Backbone as CSV, one residue per row, in Angstrom:
resi,resn,N_x,N_y,N_z,CA_x,CA_y,CA_z,C_x,C_y,C_z
1,UNK,-85.487,-24.740,-20.471,-84.448,-25.737,-20.287,-84.237,-25.996,-18.798
2,UNK,-84.148,-27.282,-18.411,-83.894,-27.630,-17.021,-82.462,-28.116,-16.869
3,UNK,-81.784,-27.577,-15.855,-80.406,-27.953,-15.614,-80.347,-28.932,-14.444
4,UNK,-79.602,-30.009,-14.615,-79.438,-30.982,-13.545,-78.391,-30.494,-12.556
5,UNK,-78.769,-30.444,-11.279,-77.838,-30.021,-10.230,-77.546,-31.170,-9.268
6,UNK,-77.606,-32.395,-9.766,-77.436,-33.564,-8.907,-76.071,-33.577,-8.233
7,UNK,-75.039,-33.160,-8.941,-73.692,-33.206,-8.387,-73.174,-31.825,-8.009
8,UNK,-73.779,-30.781,-8.518,-73.399,-29.409,-8.209,-71.897,-29.176,-8.385
9,UNK,-71.397,-29.625,-9.507,-69.974,-29.465,-9.815,-69.835,-28.998,-11.263
10,UNK,-69.197,-27.844,-11.452,-68.977,-27.315,-12.796,-67.610,-27.769,-13.304
11,UNK,-67.580,-28.332,-14.491,-66.342,-28.798,-15.097,-65.768,-27.705,-15.994
12,UNK,-64.447,-27.623,-16.040,-63.770,-26.623,-16.861,-63.229,-27.259,-18.135
13,UNK,-63.416,-26.546,-19.245,-62.872,-26.995,-20.528,-61.629,-26.166,-20.827
14,UNK,-60.473,-26.809,-20.851,-59.205,-26.102,-21.031,-58.888,-25.911,-22.512
15,UNK,-57.825,-25.140,-22.771,-57.384,-24.951,-24.149,-57.064,-23.525,-24.526
16,UNK,-57.305,-22.578,-23.610,-56.970,-21.186,-23.893,-57.713,-20.638,-25.094
17,UNK,-57.001,-19.894,-25.943,-57.602,-19.287,-27.131,-57.509,-20.177,-28.366
18,UNK,-57.064,-21.405,-28.171,-56.887,-22.344,-29.278,-58.120,-23.239,-29.379
19,UNK,-58.890,-23.094,-30.447,-60.117,-23.878,-30.602,-59.822,-25.371,-30.657
20,UNK,-58.772,-25.762,-31.370,-58.445,-27.183,-31.481,-58.144,-27.784,-30.118
21,UNK,-57.389,-27.044,-29.288,-57.078,-27.544,-27.953,-58.329,-27.583,-27.076
22,UNK,-59.202,-26.614,-27.241,-60.465,-26.618,-26.491,-61.294,-27.850,-26.861
23,UNK,-61.411,-28.121,-28.147,-62.194,-29.270,-28.599,-61.538,-30.581,-28.180
24,UNK,-60.215,-30.590,-28.152,-59.498,-31.781,-27.696,-59.789,-32.042,-26.221
25,UNK,-59.734,-30.970,-25.420,-60.057,-31.124,-24.003,-61.503,-31.528,-23.790
26,UNK,-62.386,-30.991,-24.612,-63.805,-31.323,-24.520,-64.042,-32.799,-24.806
27,UNK,-63.351,-33.318,-25.822,-63.533,-34.714,-26.212,-63.064,-35.682,-25.135
28,UNK,-62.122,-35.246,-24.302,-61.571,-36.121,-23.271,-62.210,-35.899,-21.897
29,UNK,-63.254,-35.090,-21.844,-63.914,-34.790,-20.570,-65.208,-35.580,-20.437
30,UNK,-65.361,-36.237,-19.292,-66.589,-36.982,-18.993,-67.545,-36.052,-18.249
31,UNK,-68.620,-35.652,-18.890,-69.575,-34.719,-18.306,-70.737,-35.418,-17.596
32,UNK,-70.641,-36.726,-17.409,-71.766,-37.466,-16.840,-72.086,-37.041,-15.410
33,UNK,-71.094,-36.510,-14.698,-71.327,-36.069,-13.323,-71.201,-34.553,-13.178
34,UNK,-71.295,-33.847,-14.277,-71.189,-32.384,-14.249,-72.566,-31.752,-14.157
35,UNK,-72.635,-30.627,-13.459,-73.883,-29.858,-13.409,-73.750,-28.554,-14.189
36,UNK,-72.585,-28.332,-14.801,-72.365,-27.129,-15.585,-70.962,-27.122,-16.165
37,UNK,-70.695,-26.127,-17.009,-69.397,-26.016,-17.672,-68.828,-24.621,-17.448
38,UNK,-67.563,-24.557,-17.056,-66.867,-23.282,-16.873,-66.020,-22.995,-18.111
39,UNK,-66.225,-21.833,-18.690,-65.435,-21.396,-19.840,-64.530,-20.260,-19.371
40,UNK,-63.275,-20.571,-19.115,-62.345,-19.560,-18.614,-61.018,-19.686,-19.348
41,UNK,-60.044,-18.867,-18.931,-58.714,-18.949,-19.512,-58.530,-18.218,-20.828
42,UNK,-59.515,-17.407,-21.238,-59.385,-16.687,-22.506,-58.480,-15.467,-22.395
43,UNK,-58.308,-14.942,-21.182,-57.596,-13.673,-21.030,-56.318,-13.807,-20.203
44,UNK,-55.756,-15.007,-20.131,-54.537,-15.194,-19.345,-53.381,-14.379,-19.899
45,UNK,-53.345,-14.179,-21.200,-52.257,-13.409,-21.822,-52.396,-11.915,-21.601
46,UNK,-53.506,-11.489,-20.960,-53.715,-10.056,-20.714,-53.062,-9.602,-19.415
47,UNK,-52.366,-10.511,-18.722,-51.666,-10.167,-17.486,-50.174,-10.180,-17.764
48,UNK,-49.503,-9.051,-17.498,-48.073,-8.989,-17.782,-47.273,-9.562,-16.616
49,UNK,-45.949,-9.501,-16.702,-45.084,-10.108,-15.695,-45.241,-9.466,-14.328
50,UNK,-45.676,-8.219,-14.273,-45.872,-7.540,-12.985,-47.289,-7.741,-12.461
51,UNK,-48.040,-8.653,-13.091,-49.408,-8.977,-12.678,-50.359,-7.800,-12.854
52,UNK,-50.046,-6.920,-13.804,-50.899,-5.779,-14.096,-51.737,-6.056,-15.341
53,UNK,-52.999,-5.635,-15.348,-53.855,-5.893,-16.514,-53.387,-5.130,-17.742
54,UNK,-53.454,-5.795,-18.884,-53.086,-5.187,-20.153,-54.342,-5.042,-21.012
55,UNK,-54.167,-4.513,-22.206,-55.292,-4.320,-23.117,-55.881,-5.679,-23.502
56,UNK,-57.164,-5.877,-23.208,-57.800,-7.158,-23.478,-58.549,-7.180,-24.804
57,UNK,-58.627,-6.028,-25.466,-59.418,-5.954,-26.697,-58.948,-6.916,-27.782
58,UNK,-57.619,-7.072,-27.997,-57.196,-8.012,-29.042,-57.659,-9.443,-28.783
59,UNK,-57.885,-9.785,-27.514,-58.280,-11.148,-27.181,-59.776,-11.375,-27.356
60,UNK,-60.558,-10.296,-27.387,-62.004,-10.440,-27.510,-62.392,-11.058,-28.848
61,UNK,-61.792,-10.585,-29.930,-62.117,-11.130,-31.247,-61.806,-12.615,-31.306
62,UNK,-60.678,-12.989,-30.710,-60.297,-14.402,-30.687,-61.303,-15.210,-29.871
63,UNK,-61.686,-14.680,-28.717,-62.627,-15.393,-27.855,-63.975,-15.578,-28.540
64,UNK,-64.465,-14.509,-29.181,-65.773,-14.602,-29.821,-65.734,-15.420,-31.115
65,UNK,-64.539,-15.740,-31.579,-64.417,-16.665,-32.700,-64.461,-18.106,-32.205
66,UNK,-63.848,-18.339,-31.049,-63.798,-19.686,-30.479,-65.111,-20.058,-29.796
67,UNK,-65.705,-19.107,-29.101,-66.829,-19.379,-28.207,-68.021,-20.053,-28.882
68,UNK,-68.566,-19.526,-29.983,-69.747,-20.175,-30.566,-69.471,-21.587,-31.064
69,UNK,-68.286,-21.812,-31.605,-67.933,-23.146,-32.101,-67.768,-24.126,-30.946
70,UNK,-67.241,-23.629,-29.833,-67.072,-24.477,-28.659,-68.416,-24.804,-28.020
71,UNK,-69.271,-23.801,-27.894,-70.571,-24.010,-27.243,-71.445,-24.987,-28.020
72,UNK,-71.280,-25.032,-29.330,-72.058,-25.971,-30.141,-71.740,-27.417,-29.796
73,UNK,-70.535,-27.654,-29.273,-70.108,-29.015,-28.963,-70.356,-29.401,-27.507
74,UNK,-70.758,-28.449,-26.688,-70.994,-28.736,-25.271,-72.342,-29.423,-25.079
75,UNK,-72.470,-30.250,-24.021,-73.768,-30.869,-23.727,-74.841,-29.799,-23.565
76,UNK,-75.927,-29.914,-24.286,-76.944,-28.861,-24.319,-77.689,-28.704,-23.004
77,UNK,-77.682,-29.741,-22.155,-78.442,-29.669,-20.902,-77.654,-29.020,-19.770
78,UNK,-76.393,-28.680,-20.007,-75.558,-28.097,-18.959,-75.424,-26.586,-19.151
79,UNK,-75.623,-25.802,-18.075,-75.418,-24.349,-18.175,-73.940,-24.031,-18.348
80,UNK,-73.645,-22.951,-19.052,-72.255,-22.549,-19.313,-71.989,-21.210,-18.626
81,UNK,-70.926,-21.152,-17.852,-70.539,-19.909,-17.191,-69.244,-19.398,-17.817
82,UNK,-69.244,-18.122,-18.181,-68.080,-17.490,-18.807,-67.492,-16.472,-17.846
83,UNK,-66.213,-16.591,-17.546,-65.556,-15.693,-16.599,-64.923,-14.508,-17.323
84,UNK,-64.707,-13.433,-16.566,-64.001,-12.233,-17.038,-64.723,-11.476,-18.144
85,UNK,-65.999,-11.717,-18.311,-66.818,-10.929,-19.236,-67.897,-10.253,-18.410
86,UNK,-67.867,-8.915,-18.349,-68.813,-8.183,-17.508,-69.338,-6.916,-18.184
87,UNK,-68.685,-6.476,-19.272,-69.200,-5.322,-20.009,-70.566,-5.695,-20.600
88,UNK,-71.590,-4.838,-20.463,-72.933,-5.187,-20.933,-72.993,-5.635,-22.389
89,UNK,-72.296,-4.931,-23.282,-72.352,-5.311,-24.695,-71.682,-6.651,-24.951
90,UNK,-70.626,-6.960,-24.189,-69.940,-8.237,-24.346,-70.777,-9.381,-23.781
91,UNK,-71.480,-9.119,-22.683,-72.371,-10.126,-22.106,-73.460,-10.494,-23.112
92,UNK,-74.076,-9.480,-23.705,-75.143,-9.729,-24.678,-74.613,-10.519,-25.877
93,UNK,-73.427,-10.176,-26.308,-72.841,-10.884,-27.452,-72.544,-12.340,-27.099
94,UNK,-72.072,-12.571,-25.867,-71.757,-13.936,-25.443,-73.012,-14.798,-25.349
95,UNK,-74.138,-14.186,-25.004,-75.400,-14.932,-24.951,-75.730,-15.503,-26.326
96,UNK,-75.483,-14.729,-27.369,-75.763,-15.211,-28.724,-74.838,-16.361,-29.115
97,UNK,-73.733,-16.510,-28.367,-72.802,-17.612,-28.628,-73.193,-18.882,-27.879
98,UNK,-74.105,-18.747,-26.901,-74.557,-19.915,-26.156,-74.186,-19.936,-24.694
99,UNK,-73.797,-18.786,-24.121,-73.413,-18.710,-22.708,-74.633,-18.368,-21.858
100,UNK,-74.687,-18.933,-20.628,-75.848,-18.753,-19.751,-75.571,-17.908,-18.510
101,UNK,-74.366,-17.997,-17.942,-74.056,-17.369,-16.657,-72.792,-16.530,-16.806
102,UNK,-72.762,-15.386,-16.085,-71.663,-14.440,-16.285,-71.081,-13.924,-14.972
103,UNK,-69.918,-13.322,-15.126,-69.270,-12.572,-14.056,-70.220,-11.468,-13.593
104,UNK,-70.484,-11.399,-12.283,-71.431,-10.408,-11.763,-70.779,-9.221,-11.089
105,UNK,-69.555,-8.881,-11.488,-68.813,-7.832,-10.784,-69.054,-6.425,-11.319
106,UNK,-69.872,-6.264,-12.357,-70.054,-4.939,-12.949,-70.495,-3.883,-11.933
107,UNK,-71.517,-4.119,-11.089,-71.910,-3.086,-10.117,-70.758,-2.688,-9.196
108,UNK,-69.971,-3.661,-8.761,-68.841,-3.353,-7.883,-67.778,-2.546,-8.616
109,UNK,-67.450,-2.953,-9.834,-66.424,-2.250,-10.603,-66.806,-0.783,-10.808
110,UNK,-68.066,-0.543,-11.163,-68.522,0.828,-11.382,-68.512,1.622,-10.086
111,UNK,-69.034,1.033,-9.020,-69.129,1.735,-7.735,-67.750,2.044,-7.184
112,UNK,-66.834,1.100,-7.318,-65.462,1.302,-6.861,-64.811,2.485,-7.563
113,UNK,-65.182,2.697,-8.828,-64.586,3.766,-9.626,-65.378,5.062,-9.573
114,UNK,-66.413,5.118,-8.729,-67.199,6.340,-8.595,-68.116,6.598,-9.772
115,UNK,-68.639,5.543,-10.388,-69.498,5.670,-11.566,-70.916,5.195,-11.268
116,UNK,-71.880,5.955,-11.729,-73.290,5.559,-11.642,-73.768,5.216,-13.046
117,UNK,-74.330,4.031,-13.207,-74.782,3.566,-14.520,-76.149,4.157,-14.838
118,UNK,-76.239,4.890,-15.932,-77.510,5.458,-16.385,-78.126,4.519,-17.420
119,UNK,-78.628,3.407,-16.934,-79.234,2.423,-17.832,-80.735,2.663,-17.895
120,UNK,-81.264,3.091,-19.053,-82.668,3.480,-19.142,-83.628,2.321,-19.284
121,UNK,-83.099,1.148,-19.595,-83.967,0.012,-19.854,-84.271,-0.111,-21.337
122,UNK,-84.455,-1.336,-21.770,-84.748,-1.633,-23.173,-86.151,-2.203,-23.268
123,UNK,-86.820,-1.912,-24.363,-88.163,-2.441,-24.569,-88.232,-3.139,-25.918
124,UNK,-88.979,-4.247,-26.004,-89.146,-4.928,-27.295,-89.771,-4.002,-28.325
125,UNK,-89.560,-4.296,-29.584,-90.105,-3.472,-30.672,-91.604,-3.268,-30.540
126,UNK,-92.305,-4.304,-30.121,-93.763,-4.229,-30.078,-94.271,-3.220,-29.072
127,UNK,-93.427,-2.896,-28.060,-93.872,-1.992,-27.000,-93.044,-0.724,-26.917
128,UNK,-92.064,-0.569,-27.808,-91.119,0.542,-27.682,-91.332,1.581,-28.768
129,UNK,-90.928,2.785,-28.455,-90.858,3.845,-29.448,-89.397,4.080,-29.765
130,UNK,-89.136,4.797,-30.833,-87.744,5.071,-31.203,-87.023,5.801,-30.087
131,UNK,-87.714,6.738,-29.439,-87.092,7.519,-28.374,-86.708,6.647,-27.198
132,UNK,-87.589,5.710,-26.812,-87.338,4.899,-25.625,-86.182,3.949,-25.823
133,UNK,-85.816,3.633,-27.088,-84.719,2.717,-27.325,-83.391,3.443,-27.474
134,UNK,-83.417,4.720,-27.531,-82.179,5.463,-27.669,-81.414,5.456,-26.350
135,UNK,-80.088,5.408,-26.452,-79.236,5.377,-25.279,-78.719,6.776,-24.974
136,UNK,-78.858,7.240,-23.721,-78.305,8.546,-23.384,-76.781,8.487,-23.392
137,UNK,-76.150,9.541,-23.866,-74.693,9.577,-23.888,-74.202,10.744,-23.063
138,UNK,-73.243,10.548,-22.166,-72.720,9.232,-21.823,-73.713,8.425,-20.997
139,UNK,-73.445,7.159,-20.838,-74.359,6.283,-20.109,-73.937,6.106,-18.655
140,UNK,-73.150,7.043,-18.152,-72.756,6.985,-16.744,-72.457,8.399,-16.243
141,UNK,-72.409,8.535,-14.912,-71.991,9.773,-14.256,-70.769,9.447,-13.414
142,UNK,-69.749,10.279,-13.489,-68.545,10.088,-12.687,-68.576,11.025,-11.484
143,UNK,-68.255,10.482,-10.315,-68.208,11.267,-9.080,-66.788,11.329,-8.552
144,UNK,-66.463,12.456,-7.833,-67.323,13.613,-7.554,-67.586,14.425,-8.818
145,UNK,-68.696,15.141,-8.828,-69.069,15.928,-9.995,-68.033,17.012,-10.272
146,UNK,-67.826,17.299,-11.532,-66.866,18.315,-11.957,-67.451,19.701,-11.688
147,UNK,-66.843,20.437,-10.783,-67.358,21.758,-10.415,-67.299,22.736,-11.583
148,UNK,-66.303,22.595,-12.449,-66.176,23.508,-13.584,-67.368,23.393,-14.528
149,UNK,-67.869,22.169,-14.674,-69.009,21.952,-15.558,-70.301,22.478,-14.956
150,UNK,-70.290,22.686,-13.649,-71.506,23.104,-12.964,-71.574,24.608,-12.753
151,UNK,-70.519,25.316,-13.155,-70.541,26.766,-12.993,-71.656,27.370,-13.844
152,UNK,-72.415,28.241,-13.255,-73.521,28.859,-13.962,-74.788,28.043,-13.927
153,UNK,-74.700,26.833,-13.346,-75.894,25.995,-13.236,-76.790,26.520,-12.134
154,UNK,-78.080,26.303,-12.279,-79.043,26.759,-11.272,-79.046,25.872,-10.036
155,UNK,-78.276,24.811,-10.072,-78.252,23.877,-8.953,-79.147,22.677,-9.168
156,UNK,-79.883,22.662,-10.275,-80.794,21.545,-10.534,-80.047,20.233,-10.709
157,UNK,-78.816,20.314,-11.237,-78.026,19.098,-11.424,-77.751,18.440,-10.083
158,UNK,-77.462,19.241,-9.063,-77.184,18.702,-7.740,-78.419,18.057,-7.124
159,UNK,-79.583,18.609,-7.409,-80.813,18.150,-6.769,-81.453,16.947,-7.452
160,UNK,-80.953,16.561,-8.603,-81.511,15.416,-9.318,-81.078,14.106,-8.673
161,UNK,-81.913,13.073,-8.770,-81.448,11.738,-8.379,-80.427,11.248,-9.398
162,UNK,-79.776,10.165,-9.106,-78.821,9.622,-10.071,-79.486,9.385,-11.418
163,UNK,-80.693,8.823,-11.377,-81.423,8.546,-12.611,-82.914,8.701,-12.365
164,UNK,-83.544,9.546,-13.147,-84.981,9.752,-13.027,-85.724,8.448,-13.312
165,UNK,-86.688,8.134,-12.448,-87.493,6.941,-12.663,-86.933,5.681,-12.050
166,UNK,-85.706,5.732,-11.528,-85.122,4.550,-10.899,-85.758,4.344,-9.529
167,UNK,-86.115,3.105,-9.221,-86.822,2.803,-7.974,-85.901,2.418,-6.828
168,UNK,-84.586,2.469,-7.039,-83.667,2.027,-5.988,-83.671,2.992,-4.802
169,UNK,-83.205,2.519,-3.661,-83.164,3.311,-2.434,-82.362,4.591,-2.634
170,UNK,-81.246,4.487,-3.333,-80.377,5.650,-3.537,-81.099,6.756,-4.287
171,UNK,-81.754,6.414,-5.376,-82.438,7.429,-6.191,-83.680,7.973,-5.506
172,UNK,-84.317,7.164,-4.671,-85.529,7.603,-3.990,-85.231,8.503,-2.796
173,UNK,-84.042,8.365,-2.199,-83.743,9.082,-0.950,-82.632,10.121,-1.062
174,UNK,-81.814,10.067,-2.093,-80.638,10.943,-2.156,-80.500,11.575,-3.542
175,UNK,-79.737,12.662,-3.619,-79.523,13.329,-4.902,-78.043,13.313,-5.284
176,UNK,-77.779,13.773,-6.493,-76.411,13.756,-7.006,-75.473,14.632,-6.187
177,UNK,-75.975,15.755,-5.716,-75.139,16.650,-4.930,-74.638,15.999,-3.661
178,UNK,-75.527,15.283,-2.971,-75.137,14.611,-1.729,-74.109,13.520,-2.004
179,UNK,-74.352,12.732,-3.049,-73.427,11.651,-3.378,-72.078,12.212,-3.823
180,UNK,-72.103,13.335,-4.535,-70.852,13.981,-4.937,-70.076,14.459,-3.712
181,UNK,-70.798,15.019,-2.736,-70.158,15.468,-1.497,-69.504,14.297,-0.772
182,UNK,-70.196,13.167,-0.710,-69.641,11.993,-0.035,-68.343,11.544,-0.697
183,UNK,-68.302,11.615,-2.014,-67.068,11.257,-2.712,-65.963,12.277,-2.439
184,UNK,-66.334,13.540,-2.346,-65.340,14.596,-2.127,-64.637,14.448,-0.788
185,UNK,-65.353,13.920,0.200,-64.769,13.773,1.539,-64.345,12.328,1.805
186,UNK,-64.301,11.514,0.738,-63.845,10.122,0.846,-64.657,9.312,1.856
187,UNK,-65.951,9.509,1.840,-66.842,8.779,2.743,-67.253,7.450,2.102
188,UNK,-67.121,6.358,2.843,-67.409,5.040,2.281,-68.881,4.882,1.879
189,UNK,-69.782,5.676,2.476,-71.193,5.606,2.114,-71.407,5.944,0.638
190,UNK,-70.511,6.732,0.062,-70.630,7.091,-1.358,-70.659,5.842,-2.231
191,UNK,-69.767,4.903,-1.957,-69.676,3.687,-2.763,-70.831,2.735,-2.459
192,UNK,-71.310,2.758,-1.220,-72.452,1.913,-0.863,-73.699,2.353,-1.624
193,UNK,-73.936,3.663,-1.665,-75.106,4.175,-2.378,-75.005,3.902,-3.879
194,UNK,-73.806,4.033,-4.435,-73.635,3.721,-5.850,-73.849,2.229,-6.107
195,UNK,-73.405,1.399,-5.164,-73.565,-0.047,-5.325,-75.038,-0.432,-5.362
196,UNK,-75.842,0.214,-4.528,-77.285,-0.059,-4.525,-77.884,0.286,-5.884
197,UNK,-77.547,1.460,-6.386,-78.092,1.896,-7.678,-77.592,1.021,-8.822
198,UNK,-76.288,0.791,-8.883,-75.726,0.026,-9.994,-76.214,-1.418,-9.999
199,UNK,-76.434,-1.987,-8.814,-76.974,-3.348,-8.743,-78.391,-3.387,-9.296
200,UNK,-79.187,-2.368,-8.967,-80.562,-2.296,-9.469,-80.590,-2.196,-10.983
201,UNK,-79.712,-1.376,-11.553,-79.667,-1.245,-13.009,-79.157,-2.529,-13.664
202,UNK,-78.259,-3.219,-12.969,-77.738,-4.481,-13.500,-78.846,-5.535,-13.549
203,UNK,-79.687,-5.575,-12.505,-80.821,-6.501,-12.509,-81.747,-6.187,-13.678
204,UNK,-81.961,-4.906,-13.943,-82.825,-4.511,-15.057,-82.198,-4.933,-16.392
205,UNK,-80.889,-4.782,-16.495,-80.199,-5.177,-17.723,-80.424,-6.654,-18.025
206,UNK,-80.249,-7.505,-17.027,-80.415,-8.939,-17.262,-81.877,-9.302,-17.501
207,UNK,-82.783,-8.568,-16.897,-84.199,-8.770,-17.182,-84.500,-8.437,-18.644
208,UNK,-83.924,-7.339,-19.123,-84.098,-6.953,-20.521,-83.449,-7.968,-21.460
209,UNK,-82.305,-8.481,-21.044,-81.601,-9.474,-21.853,-82.455,-10.731,-22.028
210,UNK,-83.059,-11.182,-20.942,-83.933,-12.356,-21.030,-85.144,-12.077,-21.925
211,UNK,-85.674,-10.851,-21.837,-86.818,-10.482,-22.680,-86.425,-10.470,-24.155
212,UNK,-85.221,-9.989,-24.444,-84.753,-9.949,-25.832,-84.602,-11.355,-26.400
213,UNK,-84.093,-12.268,-25.574,-83.961,-13.663,-26.010,-85.344,-14.270,-26.244
214,UNK,-86.240,-14.045,-25.308,-87.594,-14.605,-25.398,-88.330,-14.102,-26.628
215,UNK,-88.151,-12.821,-26.957,-88.854,-12.209,-28.084,-88.078,-12.288,-29.399
216,UNK,-86.941,-13.008,-29.363,-86.112,-13.170,-30.558,-85.719,-11.812,-31.145
217,UNK,-85.255,-10.915,-30.267,-84.859,-9.574,-30.692,-83.443,-9.239,-30.217
218,UNK,-82.575,-10.245,-30.224,-81.216,-10.030,-29.754,-80.439,-9.070,-30.649
219,UNK,-80.737,-9.055,-31.926,-80.022,-8.135,-32.822,-80.277,-6.686,-32.413
220,UNK,-81.521,-6.372,-32.097,-81.867,-5.021,-31.656,-81.239,-4.722,-30.295
221,UNK,-81.240,-5.722,-29.412,-80.673,-5.529,-28.077,-79.159,-5.340,-28.146
222,UNK,-78.496,-6.067,-29.022,-77.053,-5.910,-29.193,-76.710,-4.497,-29.646
223,UNK,-77.492,-3.968,-30.551,-77.269,-2.602,-31.024,-77.486,-1.611,-29.889
224,UNK,-78.514,-1.843,-29.097,-78.814,-0.985,-27.950,-77.663,-0.986,-26.940
225,UNK,-77.051,-2.151,-26.737,-76.002,-2.293,-25.718,-74.678,-1.649,-26.109
226,UNK,-74.518,-1.297,-27.372,-73.261,-0.676,-27.789,-73.015,0.641,-27.066
227,UNK,-74.084,1.289,-26.621,-73.929,2.535,-25.883,-73.620,2.340,-24.418
228,UNK,-73.448,1.074,-24.004,-73.192,0.786,-22.594,-71.911,-0.022,-22.435
229,UNK,-70.855,0.492,-23.038,-69.528,-0.098,-22.863,-68.675,0.918,-22.120
230,UNK,-68.161,0.535,-20.970,-67.417,1.458,-20.114,-65.929,1.415,-20.447
231,UNK,-65.305,2.580,-20.704,-63.864,2.621,-20.982,-63.079,1.949,-19.861
232,UNK,-62.208,1.039,-20.227,-61.517,0.240,-19.217,-60.595,1.080,-18.347
233,UNK,-60.100,2.195,-18.880,-59.200,3.014,-18.073,-59.920,3.659,-16.897
234,UNK,-61.246,3.854,-17.003,-61.957,4.477,-15.882,-62.484,3.443,-14.892
235,UNK,-62.764,2.226,-15.354,-63.259,1.215,-14.412,-62.119,0.512,-13.686
236,UNK,-60.886,0.822,-14.052,-59.745,0.285,-13.309,-59.386,1.162,-12.111
237,UNK,-59.964,2.351,-12.052,-59.684,3.265,-10.943,-60.370,2.758,-9.683
238,UNK,-59.644,2.722,-8.581,-60.210,2.285,-7.300,-60.215,3.454,-6.326
239,UNK,-61.397,4.040,-6.131,-61.532,5.156,-5.200,-61.790,4.694,-3.776
240,UNK,-62.100,3.418,-3.598,-62.432,2.931,-2.254,-61.220,2.937,-1.337
241,UNK,-60.016,2.912,-1.930,-58.808,2.919,-1.103,-58.685,4.215,-0.312
242,UNK,-59.359,5.277,-0.783,-59.293,6.566,-0.101,-60.420,6.771,0.900
243,UNK,-61.360,5.809,0.950,-62.511,5.969,1.833,-62.089,5.953,3.290
244,UNK,-62.773,6.760,4.100,-62.472,6.852,5.525,-63.191,5.728,6.254
245,UNK,-62.449,4.674,6.590,-63.016,3.517,7.254,-62.308,3.302,8.582
246,UNK,-62.920,2.476,9.407,-62.355,2.199,10.730,-61.068,1.402,10.597
247,UNK,-60.125,1.676,11.466,-58.884,0.925,11.513,-59.087,-0.245,12.465
248,UNK,-59.160,-1.453,11.903,-59.434,-2.641,12.717,-58.168,-3.295,13.241
249,UNK,-57.018,-2.688,12.951,-55.766,-3.309,13.377,-55.580,-3.193,14.886
């Protein structure tokens, strides 16, 4: 599919979680000069009066009920961008609804919270074994490492890279022990190294997603992605506020 970028302007379809209002707004929108469509406003009710995030899960079912019906009515030649969806399993599900572009904040959210994504990669049925499609649990590592869990360990856990087989700079040059130490002393390099790794795994995720679409194996990929949903209470934690950075004031 080729997308026209003549005007480089994405139009927004309003209506919140109400399908009728979304379709009404769609019918009154002239897309002749649009280069894409923005699908936002599904989670406005998830912000309370103090501007703090609330539980968004009840809104997901509503969004995924509206989304496929709305996308069917959108101009097929225009790419669709969906905001505030960044969990891997939700991204994959939204693709099946007709969405093309997503929020790219997942690597930052994980790195900010001291999490390394252990994404092993997905392979099509024709090239995969049952073992290679299994998801390791948990699918992330939290830093700094829990010393209580490491008591009696030979130290091999400290000497391992974040993820075996990962080609990123962090995994090739550093180990878990070093990254855990950086987090323990609130060193900003800890989050930088995690960002490098998490970005690399995110690129692999989207590469796998495109392969699943191409091979018509989204059902298998959706099942695979269920093991890669991060608890929202841990990705809301911001450890970067404690990092030792220069005072520019």
